[in-house]
Coordinates of C-alpha atoms in Angstrom, one line a residue:
X1067 CA 16.6 -5.7 -17.0
X1068 CA 16.6 -7.2 -20.4
X1069 CA 13.0 -6.9 -21.7
X1070 CA 13.6 -9.1 -24.8
X1071 CA 11.6 -12.3 -24.4
X1072 CA 9.7 -11.1 -21.3
X1073 CA 6.0 -10.6 -20.7
X1074 CA 4.9 -6.9 -20.3
X1075 CA 1.6 -5.7 -18.9
X1076 CA 0.6 -2.0 -19.4
X1077 CA -2.2 -0.8 -17.2
X1078 CA -3.9 2.2 -18.9
X1079 CA -2.7 1.0 -22.3
X1080 CA -5.3 3.0 -24.2
X1081 CA -4.2 6.3 -22.7
X1082 CA -1.8 8.9 -24.1
X1083 CA 1.2 7.7 -22.0
X1084 CA 0.2 4.0 -22.2
X1085 CA 0.3 4.0 -26.0
X1086 CA 3.7 5.8 -26.0
X1087 CA 5.1 3.3 -23.5
X1088 CA 3.8 0.4 -25.6
X1089 CA 5.4 1.7 -28.7
X1090 CA 8.7 2.3 -26.9
X1091 CA 8.9 -1.1 -25.2
X1092 CA 7.9 -3.0 -28.4
X1093 CA 11.4 -1.8 -29.7
X1094 CA 12.9 -4.1 -27.0
X1095 CA 11.1 -7.1 -28.4
X1096 CA 9.3 -8.6 -25.4
X1097 CA 7.7 -12.0 -25.8
X1098 CA 4.2 -10.7 -25.3
X1099 CA 2.4 -7.5 -24.3
X1100 CA -1.0 -7.0 -22.7
X1101 CA -2.7 -3.6 -22.9
X1102 CA -5.4 -3.0 -20.3
X1103 CA -8.0 -0.3 -20.4
X1104 CA -11.3 0.3 -18.6
X1105 CA -13.6 -0.7 -21.5
X1106 CA -13.2 -3.5 -24.1
X1107 CA -13.4 -1.3 -27.2
X1108 CA -10.6 0.9 -25.7
X1109 CA -8.3 -2.1 -25.1
X1110 CA -9.0 -3.5 -28.6
X1111 CA -8.3 -0.1 -30.2
X1112 CA -5.1 0.2 -28.2
X1113 CA -3.9 -3.2 -29.5
X1114 CA -4.9 -2.3 -33.0
X1115 CA -3.0 1.0 -32.8
X1116 CA 0.3 -0.7 -32.1
X1117 CA -0.1 -3.9 -34.0
X1118 CA 1.8 -2.7 -37.0
X1119 CA 4.9 -2.2 -34.8
X1120 CA 4.7 -5.5 -32.9
X1121 CA 6.8 -7.6 -35.4
X1122 CA 6.1 -10.9 -33.8
X1123 CA 5.3 -9.8 -30.3
X1124 CA 2.1 -11.4 -29.1
X1125 CA -0.4 -8.7 -28.3
X1126 CA -3.4 -9.1 -25.9
X1127 CA -6.3 -6.9 -24.9
X1128 CA -7.6 -6.8 -21.4
X1129 CA -10.3 -4.6 -19.8
X1130 CA -11.9 -3.8 -16.5
X1131 CA -11.8 -1.6 -13.5
X1132 CA -8.4 -2.1 -11.6
X1133 CA -10.0 -1.1 -8.3
X1134 CA -13.0 -3.5 -8.6
X1135 CA -13.8 -7.1 -7.8
X1136 CA -13.5 -9.4 -10.8
X1137 CA -17.2 -10.0 -10.9
X1138 CA -17.8 -6.2 -11.1
X1139 CA -15.0 -5.2 -13.4
X1140 CA -17.3 -4.0 -16.2
X1141 CA -19.9 -2.3 -14.0
X1142 CA -19.7 1.6 -13.7
X1143 CA -18.9 2.7 -10.3
X1144 CA -22.0 4.8 -10.0
X1145 CA -24.1 1.6 -10.5
X1146 CA -22.1 -0.2 -7.8
X1147 CA -22.6 2.8 -5.4
X1148 CA -26.3 2.8 -6.1
X1149 CA -26.7 -0.9 -5.2
X1150 CA -26.9 -1.4 -1.4
X1151 CA -25.7 -5.0 -1.4
X1152 CA -22.7 -4.2 -3.7
X1153 CA -22.0 -1.1 -1.6
X1154 CA -21.8 -3.3 1.5
X1155 CA -19.5 -5.7 -0.1
X1156 CA -17.1 -2.9 -1.1
X1157 CA -17.2 -1.4 2.4
X1158 CA -16.4 -4.8 4.0
X1159 CA -13.6 -5.3 1.6
X1160 CA -12.0 -2.0 2.5
X1161 CA -12.3 -2.2 6.3
X1162 CA -11.5 -5.9 6.9
X1163 CA -8.0 -7.4 6.9
X1164 CA -6.8 -8.6 3.5
X1165 CA -6.6 -12.4 3.3
X1166 CA -5.3 -14.3 0.3
X1167 CA -8.9 -15.2 -0.5
X1168 CA -10.1 -11.6 -0.3
X1169 CA -7.2 -10.4 -2.5
X1170 CA -8.1 -13.1 -5.1
X1171 CA -11.6 -11.5 -5.6
X1172 CA -10.1 -8.4 -7.2
X1173 CA -9.8 -8.1 -10.9
X1174 CA -6.3 -6.7 -10.8
X1175 CA -5.1 -9.7 -8.7
X1176 CA -6.6 -12.2 -11.1
X1177 CA -5.2 -10.4 -14.2
X1178 CA -1.7 -10.3 -12.8
X1179 CA -1.6 -13.8 -11.5
X1180 CA -3.1 -15.2 -14.8
X1181 CA -0.8 -13.2 -17.1
X1182 CA 2.3 -13.5 -14.8
X1183 CA 4.0 -10.4 -16.3
X1184 CA 7.7 -9.9 -15.8
X1185 CA 7.2 -6.1 -16.1
X1186 CA 4.2 -4.0 -15.2
X1187 CA 3.9 -0.4 -16.3
X1188 CA 1.1 1.4 -14.5
X1189 CA -0.1 4.4 -16.5
X1190 CA -3.5 4.5 -14.8
X1191 CA -4.1 7.9 -13.2
X1192 CA -4.8 6.3 -9.8
X1193 CA -4.9 9.5 -7.8
X1194 CA -7.5 11.1 -10.1
X1195 CA -9.6 8.0 -10.3
X1196 CA -10.0 7.8 -6.5
X1197 CA -10.0 11.6 -5.6
X1198 CA -12.7 12.5 -8.2
X1199 CA -15.2 10.3 -6.3
X1200 CA -15.3 13.5 -4.3
X1201 CA -15.4 12.7 -0.6
X1202 CA -16.4 16.3 0.1
X1203 CA -19.7 15.8 -1.7
X1204 CA -20.5 12.5 -0.1
X1205 CA -19.5 14.0 3.3
X1206 CA -21.9 16.9 2.7
X1207 CA -24.7 14.6 1.8
X1208 CA -24.1 12.5 5.0
X1209 CA -24.0 15.7 7.1
X1210 CA -27.2 17.0 5.6
X1211 CA -29.0 13.7 6.4
X1212 CA -27.6 13.9 9.9
X1213 CA -28.8 17.5 10.4
X1214 CA -32.3 17.0 8.9
X1215 CA -32.9 13.6 10.5
X1216 CA -33.1 12.0 7.0
X1217 CA -32.1 8.5 6.0
X1218 CA -28.5 8.4 7.1
X1219 CA -27.8 4.8 6.0
X1220 CA -27.4 5.4 2.3
X1221 CA -25.4 8.6 2.6
X1222 CA -23.1 7.1 5.3
X1223 CA -22.5 4.0 3.2
X1224 CA -21.7 6.1 0.2
X1225 CA -19.3 8.1 2.3
X1226 CA -17.5 5.0 3.5
X1227 CA -17.2 3.5 0.1
X1228 CA -15.6 6.7 -1.3
X1229 CA -13.2 7.2 1.6
X1230 CA -9.9 7.8 -0.2
X1231 CA -7.2 6.3 2.0
X1232 CA -8.7 2.8 2.5
X1233 CA -9.2 2.5 -1.3
X1234 CA -5.6 3.5 -2.0
X1235 CA -4.1 1.2 0.6
X1236 CA -6.2 -1.7 -0.5
X1237 CA -5.2 -1.1 -4.1
X1238 CA -1.5 -1.2 -3.3
X1239 CA -1.9 -4.3 -1.0
X1240 CA -3.7 -6.2 -3.8
X1241 CA -1.2 -5.1 -6.4
X1242 CA 1.8 -6.1 -4.3
X1243 CA 0.4 -9.5 -3.3
X1244 CA -0.4 -10.3 -6.9
X1245 CA 3.0 -9.3 -8.1
X1246 CA 4.8 -11.4 -5.5
X1247 CA 2.6 -14.4 -6.4
X1248 CA 3.2 -13.9 -10.1
X1249 CA 6.9 -13.4 -9.8
X1250 CA 6.8 -9.9 -11.4
X1251 CA 10.3 -8.5 -11.5
X1252 CA 9.7 -4.8 -12.2
X1253 CA 6.9 -2.3 -11.6
X1254 CA 7.0 1.2 -12.9
X1255 CA 4.3 3.7 -12.0
X1256 CA 3.6 6.8 -14.1
X1257 CA 2.4 9.1 -11.4
X1258 CA 1.1 12.6 -11.1
X1259 CA 1.8 15.8 -9.1
X1260 CA -1.9 16.6 -9.3
X1261 CA -1.5 20.1 -10.5
X1262 CA 0.6 19.8 -13.6
X1263 CA 3.6 21.0 -11.6
X1264 CA 1.9 24.2 -10.4
X1265 CA 1.5 25.3 -6.7
X1266 CA -1.4 26.2 -4.5
X1267 CA -1.9 29.2 -6.7
X1268 CA -3.0 27.0 -9.7
X1269 CA -5.7 29.0 -11.6
X1270 CA -7.3 25.9 -13.2
X1271 CA -10.1 24.6 -11.1
X1272 CA -13.6 23.1 -11.5
X1273 CA -15.1 25.1 -8.6
X1274 CA -15.3 28.6 -7.1
X1275 CA -12.7 27.6 -4.6
X1276 CA -9.1 28.1 -5.7
X1277 CA -7.5 25.7 -5.5
X1278 CA -10.3 23.2 -5.2
X1279 CA -10.3 20.7 -2.3
X1280 CA -10.9 17.9 -4.8
X1281 CA -7.9 18.9 -6.8
X1282 CA -5.8 19.1 -3.7
X1283 CA -7.1 15.6 -2.7
X1284 CA -5.7 14.3 -6.0
X1285 CA -2.3 15.8 -5.1
X1286 CA -2.5 14.4 -1.5
X1287 CA -3.4 10.9 -2.8
X1288 CA -0.6 11.1 -5.4
X1289 CA 1.9 11.8 -2.6
X1290 CA 0.5 9.1 -0.4
X1291 CA 0.7 6.7 -3.3
X1292 CA 4.4 7.6 -3.8
X1293 CA 5.2 6.8 -0.2
X1294 CA 3.4 3.5 -0.4
X1295 CA 5.6 2.7 -3.5
X1296 CA 8.6 3.9 -1.5
X1297 CA 7.8 1.2 1.1
X1298 CA 7.2 -1.4 -1.6
X1299 CA 10.6 -0.7 -3.0
X1300 CA 12.0 -1.4 0.5
X1301 CA 10.4 -4.8 0.8
X1302 CA 12.6 -7.8 0.2
X1303 CA 11.2 -10.3 -2.3
X1304 CA 9.0 -7.7 -4.0
X1305 CA 9.5 -6.3 -7.5
X1306 CA 12.0 -3.5 -8.4
X1307 CA 9.7 -0.5 -7.9
X1308 CA 10.1 2.9 -9.6
X1309 CA 7.9 5.9 -10.3
X1310 CA 8.1 8.5 -13.0
X1311 CA 6.1 11.6 -11.9
X1312 CA 5.6 14.2 -14.7
X1313 CA 5.1 17.7 -13.3
X1314 CA 3.7 19.4 -16.4
X1315 CA 0.8 19.0 -18.7
X1316 CA 1.1 15.9 -21.0
X1317 CA 0.3 16.4 -24.7
X1318 CA -0.6 15.4 -27.3
X1319 CA -2.5 12.5 -29.0
X1320 CA -3.9 14.1 -32.1
X1321 CA -4.8 17.5 -33.7
X1322 CA -7.9 17.9 -35.9
X1323 CA -11.3 19.4 -36.6
X1324 CA -14.5 17.8 -35.7
X1325 CA -17.0 17.2 -32.9
X1326 CA -15.8 18.3 -29.5
X1327 CA -16.4 15.7 -26.7
X1328 CA -16.7 16.5 -23.0
X1329 CA -16.7 13.5 -20.7
X1330 CA -16.9 11.3 -23.7
X1331 CA -20.1 13.0 -25.0
X1332 CA -20.8 15.5 -27.7
X1333 CA -21.6 19.1 -26.5
X1334 CA -25.2 20.1 -27.7
X1335 CA -25.6 23.6 -29.0
X1336 CA -28.3 25.8 -27.6
X1337 CA -29.5 29.2 -28.6
X1338 CA -31.1 31.9 -26.5
X1339 CA -33.6 34.7 -27.3
X1340 CA -31.7 37.9 -26.7
X1341 CA -34.9 40.0 -26.6
X1342 CA -36.3 37.8 -23.8
X1343 CA -33.3 38.2 -21.5
X1344 CA -33.9 39.9 -18.2
X1345 CA -31.6 41.3 -15.5
X1346 CA -31.2 39.3 -12.3
X1347 CA -33.3 40.7 -9.5
X1348 CA -31.6 41.2 -6.1
X1349 CA -33.3 39.0 -3.5
X1350 CA -34.4 36.5 -6.2
X1351 CA -33.0 33.1 -6.9
X1352 CA -30.8 31.6 -9.5
X1353 CA -30.7 28.0 -10.7
X1354 CA -27.3 27.0 -12.2
X1355 CA -29.1 24.0 -13.8
X1356 CA -32.4 24.8 -15.4
X1357 CA -33.6 22.6 -18.3
X1358 CA -36.2 25.2 -19.3
X1359 CA -33.5 27.6 -20.3
X1360 CA -32.1 27.8 -23.8
X1361 CA -33.4 26.3 -27.0
X1362 CA -31.8 23.1 -28.4
X1363 CA -30.6 23.5 -32.0
X1364 CA -30.1 19.9 -32.7
X1365 CA -26.5 20.6 -33.6
X1366 CA -23.3 19.9 -31.7
X1367 CA -20.1 21.9 -31.0
X1368 CA -17.5 21.4 -33.7
X1369 CA -14.1 23.1 -33.9
X1370 CA -10.4 22.8 -34.2
X1371 CA -9.0 20.9 -31.3
X1372 CA -6.0 19.2 -29.7
X1373 CA -6.6 15.9 -28.0
X1374 CA -4.5 15.6 -24.8
X1375 CA -5.7 12.1 -23.9
X1376 CA -7.0 11.7 -20.4
X1377 CA -7.0 15.5 -19.8
X1378 CA -9.5 15.9 -22.6
X1379 CA -10.1 18.0 -25.8
X1380 CA -8.6 21.5 -25.7
X1381 CA -9.2 24.4 -28.0
X1382 CA -6.2 26.2 -29.7
X1383 CA -6.3 29.0 -27.2
X1384 CA -6.8 26.8 -24.2
X1385 CA -3.8 24.8 -25.2
X1386 CA -1.9 28.0 -25.8
X1387 CA -2.8 29.3 -22.3
X1388 CA -2.0 26.2 -20.3
X1389 CA 1.3 25.5 -22.0
X1390 CA 2.7 29.0 -22.1
X1391 CA 5.6 30.1 -19.9
X1392 CA 4.9 30.3 -16.2
X1393 CA 1.8 28.0 -16.6
X1394 CA 1.8 24.2 -16.7
X1395 CA 3.9 24.1 -19.9
X1396 CA 4.1 20.5 -21.1
X1397 CA 6.0 17.3 -21.7
X1398 CA 5.4 14.8 -24.5
X1399 CA 4.3 11.2 -23.8
X1400 CA 7.3 10.0 -25.9
X1401 CA 9.7 11.6 -23.5
X1402 CA 8.0 9.9 -20.5
X1403 CA 8.1 6.6 -22.3
X1404 CA 11.8 7.0 -23.1
X1405 CA 12.7 7.8 -19.5
X1406 CA 10.7 4.8 -18.4
X1407 CA 12.4 2.5 -20.8
X1408 CA 15.9 3.7 -19.8
X1409 CA 15.0 3.1 -16.1
X1410 CA 13.8 -0.4 -16.9
X1411 CA 17.0 -1.2 -18.9
X1412 CA 19.2 0.0 -16.0
X1413 CA 19.9 3.6 -16.9
X1414 CA 20.0 6.3 -14.3
X1415 CA 17.8 9.1 -15.7
X1416 CA 17.4 11.1 -12.4
X1417 CA 13.7 11.0 -12.8
X1418 CA 12.8 8.0 -10.6
X1419 CA 10.9 9.6 -7.7
X1420 CA 11.4 6.5 -5.5
X1421 CA 15.1 6.6 -6.0
X1422 CA 15.1 10.3 -5.3
X1423 CA 13.3 9.7 -2.0
X1424 CA 15.9 7.0 -1.1
X1425 CA 18.6 9.5 -1.6
X1426 CA 16.8 12.4 0.2
X1427 CA 15.4 10.7 3.3
X1428 CA 17.6 10.6 6.4
X1429 CA 18.6 7.0 7.3
X1430 CA 20.4 5.5 10.3
X1431 CA 23.6 7.5 11.2
X1432 CA 27.0 6.7 12.6
X1433 CA 26.4 9.0 15.6
X1434 CA 23.2 7.2 16.5
X1435 CA 24.9 3.8 16.2
X1436 CA 27.7 5.0 18.5
X1437 CA 25.3 6.4 21.1
X1438 CA 23.0 3.3 21.0
X1439 CA 25.8 1.4 22.7
X1440 CA 26.0 4.0 25.5
X1441 CA 22.2 4.1 25.8
X1442 CA 22.0 0.3 26.3
X1443 CA 24.8 0.4 28.9
X1444 CA 23.0 3.1 30.9
X1445 CA 19.7 1.2 30.7
X1446 CA 21.4 -2.0 31.9
X1447 CA 23.1 -0.1 34.7
X1448 CA 19.8 1.2 35.9
X1449 CA 18.3 -2.3 35.7
X1450 CA 21.0 -3.5 38.1
X1451 CA 20.6 -0.5 40.4
X1452 CA 16.9 -0.9 40.8
X1453 CA 16.8 -4.7 40.6
X1454 CA 14.2 -4.9 37.7
X1455 CA 14.1 -6.2 34.2
X1456 CA 12.9 -3.7 31.5
X1457 CA 11.3 -6.0 29.0
X1458 CA 8.1 -4.6 27.4
X1459 CA 5.5 -1.9 28.1
X1460 CA 3.2 -2.5 25.0
X1461 CA 3.8 1.1 23.9
X1462 CA 5.7 0.2 20.8
X1463 CA 3.5 -2.7 19.5
X1464 CA 2.6 -5.0 18.1
X1465 CA 1.5 -7.3 20.9
X1466 CA 3.5 -10.0 19.3
X1467 CA 6.6 -8.1 20.1
X1468 CA 5.7 -8.0 23.8
X1469 CA 4.8 -11.6 23.7
X1470 CA 8.1 -12.7 22.2
X1471 CA 10.2 -10.4 24.5
X1472 CA 8.6 -11.8 27.6
X1473 CA 8.9 -15.4 26.4
X1474 CA 12.6 -14.9 25.7
X1475 CA 13.0 -13.1 29.1
X1476 CA 11.4 -16.1 30.9
X1477 CA 14.0 -18.4 29.2
X1478 CA 16.7 -16.0 30.2
X1479 CA 15.6 -16.1 33.8
X1480 CA 15.6 -20.0 33.8
X1481 CA 18.4 -20.9 31.6
X1482 CA 20.6 -17.8 31.2
X1483 CA 22.2 -19.0 27.9
X1484 CA 20.9 -20.2 24.5
X1485 CA 23.3 -23.2 24.8
X1486 CA 21.4 -24.5 27.8
X1487 CA 18.1 -24.1 26.1
X1488 CA 19.4 -26.1 23.1
X1489 CA 20.2 -29.0 25.5
X1490 CA 16.8 -28.9 27.2
X1491 CA 13.5 -30.8 26.5
X1492 CA 10.5 -28.6 25.6
X1493 CA 8.3 -30.2 28.2
X1494 CA 10.8 -29.3 30.9
X1495 CA 11.2 -25.8 29.5
X1496 CA 7.4 -25.3 29.7
X1497 CA 7.2 -26.5 33.3
X1498 CA 10.1 -24.4 34.5
X1499 CA 8.8 -21.3 32.7
X1500 CA 5.4 -21.7 34.2
X1501 CA 6.8 -22.4 37.7
X1502 CA 8.9 -19.2 37.4
X1503 CA 5.9 -17.2 36.5
X1504 CA 3.8 -18.6 39.3
X1505 CA 6.5 -17.8 41.8
X1506 CA 7.4 -14.4 40.5
X1507 CA 4.4 -12.2 41.2
X1508 CA 6.1 -9.0 40.0
X1509 CA 6.8 -10.4 36.6
X1510 CA 3.4 -11.9 36.3
X1511 CA 1.8 -8.6 37.2
X1512 CA 3.9 -6.7 34.6
X1513 CA 2.8 -9.1 31.8
X1514 CA -0.9 -9.2 32.4
X1515 CA -1.1 -5.5 33.3
X1516 CA 0.0 -4.4 29.9
X1517 CA -2.6 -6.5 28.1
X1518 CA -0.7 -9.6 27.4
X1519 CA -2.4 -12.9 28.6
X1520 CA -0.3 -15.9 29.6
X1521 CA -1.3 -19.4 28.3
X1522 CA 0.0 -22.0 30.8
X1523 CA 1.1 -25.5 29.7
X1524 CA -2.1 -27.0 30.9
X1525 CA -4.3 -24.6 28.9
X1526 CA -5.2 -22.3 31.8
X1527 CA -5.1 -18.6 30.9
X1528 CA -3.8 -15.8 33.1
X1529 CA -5.1 -12.3 32.2
X1530 CA -5.8 -8.8 33.4
X1531 CA -8.8 -6.6 32.7
X1532 CA -7.6 -5.8 29.1
X1533 CA -6.2 -8.1 26.4
X1534 CA -4.6 -6.6 23.3
X1535 CA -5.3 -9.8 21.4
X1536 CA -7.9 -10.3 20.0
X1537 CA -8.4 -6.5 19.4
X1538 CA -11.8 -5.3 20.5
X1539 CA -13.5 -2.2 19.0
X1540 CA -15.9 -1.7 21.9
X1541 CA -16.0 -2.6 25.6
X1542 CA -18.7 -5.2 25.4
X1543 CA -17.3 -7.0 22.3
X1544 CA -16.7 -10.8 22.7
X1545 CA -15.4 -13.6 20.5
X1546 CA -16.4 -17.2 20.2
X1547 CA -13.6 -19.4 21.4
X1548 CA -12.4 -22.1 19.0
X1549 CA -9.1 -24.2 19.0
X1550 CA -8.1 -22.4 15.8
X1551 CA -8.7 -19.0 17.4
X1552 CA -6.7 -19.9 20.5
X1553 CA -3.7 -20.8 18.3
X1554 CA -4.0 -17.6 16.3
X1555 CA -4.3 -15.4 19.4
X1556 CA -1.4 -17.2 21.1
X1557 CA 0.7 -16.6 18.0
X1558 CA -0.3 -12.9 17.8
X1559 CA 0.0 -11.7 21.4
X1560 CA -0.2 -14.2 24.2
X1561 CA 2.8 -15.4 26.2
X1562 CA 2.6 -19.1 25.3
X1563 CA 4.2 -21.5 27.8
X1564 CA 3.0 -24.7 26.1
X1565 CA 5.4 -27.4 25.1
X1566 CA 5.0 -26.8 21.3
X1567 CA 6.0 -23.2 21.7
X1568 CA 9.0 -24.1 23.9
X1569 CA 10.1 -26.5 21.1
X1570 CA 9.9 -23.5 18.7
X1571 CA 12.2 -21.5 21.0
X1572 CA 14.7 -24.4 21.2
X1573 CA 14.7 -24.7 17.4
X1574 CA 15.3 -20.9 17.0
X1575 CA 18.4 -21.1 19.2
X1576 CA 19.6 -24.1 17.3
X1577 CA 19.2 -22.2 14.0
X1578 CA 21.2 -19.3 15.5
X1579 CA 23.9 -21.8 16.4
X1580 CA 23.8 -23.2 12.8
X1581 CA 24.3 -19.7 11.4
X1582 CA 27.3 -19.1 13.7
X1583 CA 28.8 -22.5 12.8
X1584 CA 28.4 -21.7 9.1
X1585 CA 30.8 -18.8 9.5
X1586 CA 34.5 -19.9 9.1
X1587 CA 36.2 -19.4 12.5
X1588 CA 39.1 -17.4 11.0
X1589 CA 36.8 -15.1 9.1
X1590 CA 37.1 -11.7 10.8
X1591 CA 35.8 -9.6 7.9
X1592 CA 32.7 -7.4 7.7
X1593 CA 30.8 -9.9 5.7
X1594 CA 28.6 -11.3 8.4
X1595 CA 26.4 -9.2 10.6
X1596 CA 25.5 -11.8 13.2
X1597 CA 28.7 -13.6 14.0
X1598 CA 29.9 -15.1 17.3
X1599 CA 30.8 -11.7 18.6
X1600 CA 27.3 -10.4 17.9
X1601 CA 25.8 -13.1 20.1
X1602 CA 28.7 -12.8 22.6
X1603 CA 30.9 -15.8 23.7
X1604 CA 28.7 -17.1 26.5
X1605 CA 25.6 -16.7 24.3
X1606 CA 23.6 -15.0 27.0
X1607 CA 20.0 -14.7 26.0
X1608 CA 19.3 -11.1 25.0
X1609 CA 15.6 -10.8 24.3
X1610 CA 15.7 -7.6 22.2
X1611 CA 18.5 -9.0 20.0
X1612 CA 16.8 -12.4 19.6
X1613 CA 13.4 -10.9 18.7
X1614 CA 15.1 -8.6 16.2
X1615 CA 16.6 -11.8 14.6
X1616 CA 13.1 -13.5 14.6
X1617 CA 11.5 -10.5 12.9
X1618 CA 14.3 -10.2 10.3
X1619 CA 14.7 -13.9 9.4
X1620 CA 11.8 -16.0 10.6
X1621 CA 9.1 -13.4 9.7
X1622 CA 10.9 -11.9 6.7
X1623 CA 10.7 -8.4 8.1
X1624 CA 14.3 -7.3 7.5
X1625 CA 15.1 -3.7 6.4
X1626 CA 16.8 -3.8 3.0
X1627 CA 17.9 -0.2 2.6

């Protein structure tokens, strides 16, 4: 795409890669650029650092936690986790379905829908941010409380709120919904391999375990994130989606001499009395953290360092070790930014992971398509041989699929063709479908036995011992019945024989006819998928084919790759 005159949002704009991306994209002269960071001073510093290269591009600073509610965007996560009410809000937000109103509570959603960027570059280290909440530690605390009979509530709530996958999924859902609403045209993620390109033998770890489970969690989340972006890229109507995934250490931001920071804080210097040192006694105890040990000097560690951005401050020899041959080695942020810019501008760098997956995964094959025809023929022959109709078992899901298949099957039994349905009145369709179901005990048993209720034209409900909709999490769960809920349940998974739903079916068949009539009669090319031959001359109702059309067109659920 042409970036000139467009709006650009860079998530993680204060970081090493974010700053390099900002400088590279400013060369394309966007209309405006917003740099986001976690804290206000970081965002303002990021804007100040590139202001001299803006040349008329409007620069904006934004700050806050991209995983948090807007009302909590400036609160440290440890404070949120420590607050029982806030913890409960976060848990509910992760385990409940995401409505438009729920998505709008998130800071990221509000930022995107307010700024309405054409391009989003995501340089936030998402996998690290989520994985380093350390679900193993919170799991251990919950397990200890369970074993000792302690207060399980707090530890269990903390475990739930740090559970990795719900957080990642919710983040991607909120991001996608916001981008669709804002009309964002392109989203590029700067991802991570989690280990700087090294394998399970990575020697760099923060624990005695090699490799550490927390580190591997980061890699697992990075992989899960990539596949979610793979799905986003296959969603019609969404932004063009790409991911650049460096598999090496990223360096560097600056080189200098001065105070060494660890976790954003100066490292205090302590001294010890050599003469007072004693050997460790076998059978004794050892405290890794003991404030009584060492004598504070009042000074702080200062030395020559190289600043690698998010990865921290390294000494000369640490940098030498990690970047030498057969270790992580390294890639510069400017190289990453250049690859990203070329991908945005339409170049093929070979470094888009989503595109690589598109080319590596196995898709539908010619052989499968050929054999599908034979499989359907064999199935129909067996239907005729045994005098049954194989409609739905509710093994594939969702219940809406079974509901639609049985509704189409009832119309097939009564009217045979779509043309006859088009010429019918919805009230008559409802009565005939209900009469058919009342007289056909075998069909009725099949439907209710797989958990699909039947809503008759007069509002009576036929059901078996289990209903798939609404979904129950326990045997004794019940739901208050309201007119709105009845409509929602009927839509989601009840065979609905009421007049209004029959009118919908008639309208569907009329839209199918309109699609066919829009195709020139003499057009025999490969341009159209669903032509007259697809629906066959007599337009016999074929439930599977019709429901596939409903999912692809009416519900916008078509496969695009």
